[in-house]
Amino acid sequence: PVYNVHHLAVWNLVEALFRDGRGDRAREVGADFIRRFPRSRASRWIRDRLAMDPPRVGGAVPFMVLRDLDGRPFRSTRVKAPILLYFWRTGDRASARLLARVAEAAGRFSSKVAFVGVSLDGDPRSAARTLNSVGLAKLGFHTCDGRGLQGDLATCYGVSEAPRAFL
């Protein structure tokens, strides 16, 4: 098969960064490449590699550029506070309990912690309705890419089921 030389160079760079113990930088480079070339073979390799070495709890937040349910951008590198990243699904009882606890915590700690919710649903409107019902719509940042467990963020963190939370 014919490979794009640039794509192989990025793959090699990501691998070298992981070998040198710079996983956070590897995730940043890999996420940027995946965003630019989502269908390339190298993107699949990088996505698989990022899933094998998920970010460490309490470690540096990987570079993320996400869009909220209204299309506004969120960049993880601009947040100086700790980030509570939580994955949830509409209609799941365990996710409903997580959302209730997050709503309570966000009401108390929104000035000290950034709350980032990732809906694993296929429909952003359904996610927005659920967030409104639990009172989380105006607290924190919420995204839904419609790809569920195959989404870049879920893959990066190795999420295989909902709910899951990372600080």
mmCIF file of C-alpha atoms in Angstrom:
data_model
loop_
_atom_site.group_PDB
_atom_site.id
_atom_site.type_symbol
_atom_site.label_atom_id
_atom_site.label_comp_id
_atom_site.label_asym_id
_atom_site.label_seq_id
_atom_site.Cartn_x
_atom_site.Cartn_y
_atom_site.Cartn_z
ATOM 1 C CA PRO A 1 0.000 0.000 0.000
ATOM 2 C CA VAL A 2 0.975 3.611 -0.551
ATOM 3 C CA TYR A 3 1.433 5.657 2.605
ATOM 4 C CA ASN A 4 1.548 9.404 2.955
ATOM 5 C CA VAL A 5 5.068 10.251 4.179
ATOM 6 C CA HIS A 6 3.762 13.052 6.419
ATOM 7 C CA HIS A 7 1.355 10.646 8.130
ATOM 8 C CA LEU A 8 4.139 8.138 8.826
ATOM 9 C CA ALA A 9 6.346 10.923 10.181
ATOM 10 C CA VAL A 10 3.620 11.968 12.640
ATOM 11 C CA TRP A 11 3.097 8.337 13.689
ATOM 12 C CA ASN A 12 6.847 7.990 14.332
ATOM 13 C CA LEU A 13 6.866 11.255 16.287
ATOM 14 C CA VAL A 14 3.995 10.087 18.511
ATOM 15 C CA GLU A 15 5.794 6.794 19.164
ATOM 16 C CA ALA A 16 9.081 8.587 19.955
ATOM 17 C CA LEU A 17 7.333 10.932 22.390
ATOM 18 C CA PHE A 18 5.768 7.968 24.212
ATOM 19 C CA ARG A 19 9.154 6.221 24.392
ATOM 20 C CA ASP A 20 10.743 9.364 25.861
ATOM 21 C CA GLY A 21 8.103 9.533 28.597
ATOM 22 C CA ARG A 22 6.333 12.528 27.072
ATOM 23 C CA GLY A 23 2.891 10.971 26.758
ATOM 24 C CA ASP A 24 1.070 14.256 27.296
ATOM 25 C CA ARG A 25 2.841 15.858 24.323
ATOM 26 C CA ALA A 26 2.229 12.689 22.269
ATOM 27 C CA ARG A 27 -1.496 12.954 23.015
ATOM 28 C CA GLU A 28 -1.499 16.618 21.971
ATOM 29 C CA VAL A 29 0.255 15.903 18.658
ATOM 30 C CA GLY A 30 -1.884 12.810 18.050
ATOM 31 C CA ALA A 31 -5.170 14.583 18.800
ATOM 32 C CA ASP A 32 -4.266 17.429 16.461
ATOM 33 C CA PHE A 33 -3.397 14.978 13.666
ATOM 34 C CA ILE A 34 -6.595 12.951 14.187
ATOM 35 C CA ARG A 35 -8.648 16.160 14.017
ATOM 36 C CA ARG A 36 -7.005 17.138 10.711
ATOM 37 C CA PHE A 37 -7.006 13.698 9.064
ATOM 38 C CA PRO A 38 -9.782 11.695 10.766
ATOM 39 C CA ARG A 39 -10.062 8.996 8.088
ATOM 40 C CA SER A 40 -6.382 8.278 7.488
ATOM 41 C CA ARG A 41 -4.760 4.976 8.407
ATOM 42 C CA ALA A 42 -2.238 6.832 10.582
ATOM 43 C CA SER A 43 -5.131 8.380 12.541
ATOM 44 C CA ARG A 44 -6.445 4.902 13.320
ATOM 45 C CA TRP A 45 -2.968 3.815 14.470
ATOM 46 C CA ILE A 46 -2.554 6.928 16.619
ATOM 47 C CA ARG A 47 -6.060 6.548 18.084
ATOM 48 C CA ASP A 48 -5.245 2.938 19.004
ATOM 49 C CA ARG A 49 -1.901 3.980 20.501
ATOM 50 C CA LEU A 50 -3.507 6.739 22.577
ATOM 51 C CA ALA A 51 -6.074 4.245 23.868
ATOM 52 C CA MET A 52 -3.293 1.879 24.979
ATOM 53 C CA ASP A 53 -1.723 4.582 27.137
ATOM 54 C CA PRO A 54 -4.565 6.659 28.610
ATOM 55 C CA PRO A 55 -3.827 9.875 30.516
ATOM 56 C CA ARG A 56 -2.903 9.409 34.152
ATOM 57 C CA VAL A 57 -5.339 10.397 36.883
ATOM 58 C CA GLY A 58 -4.064 13.605 38.427
ATOM 59 C CA GLY A 59 -1.600 14.078 35.550
ATOM 60 C CA ALA A 60 -1.554 16.871 33.022
ATOM 61 C CA VAL A 61 -4.709 17.227 30.968
ATOM 62 C CA PRO A 62 -4.149 16.253 27.343
ATOM 63 C CA PHE A 63 -4.687 18.892 24.726
ATOM 64 C CA MET A 64 -8.367 18.906 23.751
ATOM 65 C CA VAL A 65 -10.400 21.159 21.522
ATOM 66 C CA LEU A 66 -14.057 20.265 21.906
ATOM 67 C CA ARG A 67 -17.318 21.829 20.795
ATOM 68 C CA ASP A 68 -20.156 22.216 23.257
ATOM 69 C CA LEU A 69 -23.763 21.343 22.487
ATOM 70 C CA ASP A 70 -24.207 24.822 20.967
ATOM 71 C CA GLY A 71 -21.006 24.693 18.886
ATOM 72 C CA ARG A 72 -18.785 26.890 21.091
ATOM 73 C CA PRO A 73 -15.133 25.766 21.454
ATOM 74 C CA PHE A 74 -13.423 24.584 24.639
ATOM 75 C CA ARG A 75 -9.621 24.280 24.874
ATOM 76 C CA SER A 76 -8.268 22.254 27.781
ATOM 77 C CA THR A 77 -4.948 24.111 27.753
ATOM 78 C CA ARG A 78 -6.689 27.380 28.705
ATOM 79 C CA VAL A 79 -8.107 25.913 31.915
ATOM 80 C CA LYS A 80 -5.872 26.424 34.930
ATOM 81 C CA ALA A 81 -8.144 24.650 37.427
ATOM 82 C CA PRO A 82 -8.326 20.867 37.813
ATOM 83 C CA ILE A 83 -10.774 19.287 35.366
ATOM 84 C CA LEU A 84 -13.407 16.721 36.313
ATOM 85 C CA LEU A 85 -14.064 14.869 33.068
ATOM 86 C CA TYR A 86 -17.078 12.584 33.157
ATOM 87 C CA PHE A 87 -18.631 10.327 30.530
ATOM 88 C CA TRP A 88 -22.333 9.531 30.734
ATOM 89 C CA ARG A 89 -25.254 8.128 28.764
ATOM 90 C CA THR A 90 -28.928 9.146 28.668
ATOM 91 C CA GLY A 91 -31.349 6.628 30.159
ATOM 92 C CA ASP A 92 -28.687 4.851 32.240
ATOM 93 C CA ARG A 93 -29.428 4.736 35.991
ATOM 94 C CA ALA A 94 -25.779 4.792 37.014
ATOM 95 C CA SER A 95 -25.192 7.792 34.730
ATOM 96 C CA ALA A 96 -28.211 9.536 36.281
ATOM 97 C CA ARG A 97 -26.689 9.066 39.749
ATOM 98 C CA LEU A 98 -23.361 10.428 38.485
ATOM 99 C CA LEU A 99 -25.062 13.469 36.930
ATOM 100 C CA ALA A 100 -26.892 14.202 40.193
ATOM 101 C CA ARG A 101 -23.607 14.085 42.140
ATOM 102 C CA VAL A 102 -21.817 16.210 39.540
ATOM 103 C CA ALA A 103 -24.631 18.796 39.664
ATOM 104 C CA GLU A 104 -24.271 18.993 43.442
ATOM 105 C CA ALA A 105 -20.466 19.289 43.232
ATOM 106 C CA ALA A 106 -20.626 21.840 40.404
ATOM 107 C CA GLY A 107 -22.923 24.007 42.497
ATOM 108 C CA ARG A 108 -20.367 24.016 45.318
ATOM 109 C CA PHE A 109 -17.013 23.936 43.511
ATOM 110 C CA SER A 110 -17.535 25.557 40.090
ATOM 111 C CA SER A 111 -15.008 28.299 40.944
ATOM 112 C CA LYS A 112 -12.292 25.743 41.813
ATOM 113 C CA VAL A 113 -12.882 22.870 39.367
ATOM 114 C CA ALA A 114 -13.761 22.832 35.666
ATOM 115 C CA PHE A 115 -16.552 20.345 34.959
ATOM 116 C CA VAL A 116 -16.480 18.733 31.504
ATOM 117 C CA GLY A 117 -19.248 16.285 30.636
ATOM 118 C CA VAL A 118 -19.093 13.996 27.612
ATOM 119 C CA SER A 119 -22.360 12.451 26.486
ATOM 120 C CA LEU A 120 -21.916 9.058 24.860
ATOM 121 C CA ASP A 121 -25.299 9.411 23.149
ATOM 122 C CA GLY A 122 -25.769 9.734 19.428
ATOM 123 C CA ASP A 123 -28.102 12.707 19.731
ATOM 124 C CA PRO A 124 -26.935 16.058 21.195
ATOM 125 C CA ARG A 125 -30.566 17.207 21.643
ATOM 126 C CA SER A 126 -31.280 14.246 23.899
ATOM 127 C CA ALA A 127 -28.151 15.047 25.905
ATOM 128 C CA ALA A 128 -29.232 18.693 26.256
ATOM 129 C CA ARG A 129 -32.688 17.662 27.519
ATOM 130 C CA THR A 130 -31.132 15.388 30.137
ATOM 131 C CA LEU A 131 -28.717 18.110 31.292
ATOM 132 C CA ASN A 132 -31.605 20.580 31.628
ATOM 133 C CA SER A 133 -33.609 18.098 33.688
ATOM 134 C CA VAL A 134 -30.806 17.587 36.253
ATOM 135 C CA GLY A 135 -29.812 21.253 36.366
ATOM 136 C CA LEU A 136 -26.396 20.866 34.758
ATOM 137 C CA ALA A 137 -27.052 22.762 31.528
ATOM 138 C CA LYS A 138 -25.535 26.017 32.825
ATOM 139 C CA LEU A 139 -22.842 24.419 35.013
ATOM 140 C CA GLY A 140 -19.611 23.406 33.326
ATOM 141 C CA PHE A 141 -18.986 22.386 29.726
ATOM 142 C CA HIS A 142 -20.855 19.612 27.910
ATOM 143 C CA THR A 143 -20.140 17.930 24.592
ATOM 144 C CA CYS A 144 -21.601 15.164 22.469
ATOM 145 C CA ASP A 145 -19.852 14.182 19.247
ATOM 146 C CA GLY A 146 -22.438 11.549 18.362
ATOM 147 C CA ARG A 147 -19.808 8.809 18.117
ATOM 148 C CA GLY A 148 -20.289 7.310 21.569
ATOM 149 C CA LEU A 149 -17.505 5.005 22.711
ATOM 150 C CA GLN A 150 -15.729 5.462 19.358
ATOM 151 C CA GLY A 151 -15.318 9.210 19.946
ATOM 152 C CA ASP A 152 -11.788 10.574 20.189
ATOM 153 C CA LEU A 153 -12.051 11.540 23.836
ATOM 154 C CA ALA A 154 -13.602 8.243 24.939
ATOM 155 C CA THR A 155 -10.930 6.371 22.991
ATOM 156 C CA CYS A 156 -8.126 8.500 24.430
ATOM 157 C CA TYR A 157 -9.266 7.796 27.997
ATOM 158 C CA GLY A 158 -9.973 4.123 27.339
ATOM 159 C CA VAL A 159 -13.667 4.447 28.242
ATOM 160 C CA SER A 160 -15.494 1.207 27.489
ATOM 161 C CA GLU A 161 -18.743 1.869 29.350
ATOM 162 C CA ALA A 162 -20.645 4.651 31.077
ATOM 163 C CA PRO A 163 -20.484 6.234 33.530
ATOM 164 C CA ARG A 164 -16.796 7.024 34.009
ATOM 165 C CA ALA A 165 -15.158 10.027 35.653
ATOM 166 C CA PHE A 166 -11.551 11.329 35.739
ATOM 167 C CA LEU A 167 -10.085 14.161 37.802
#
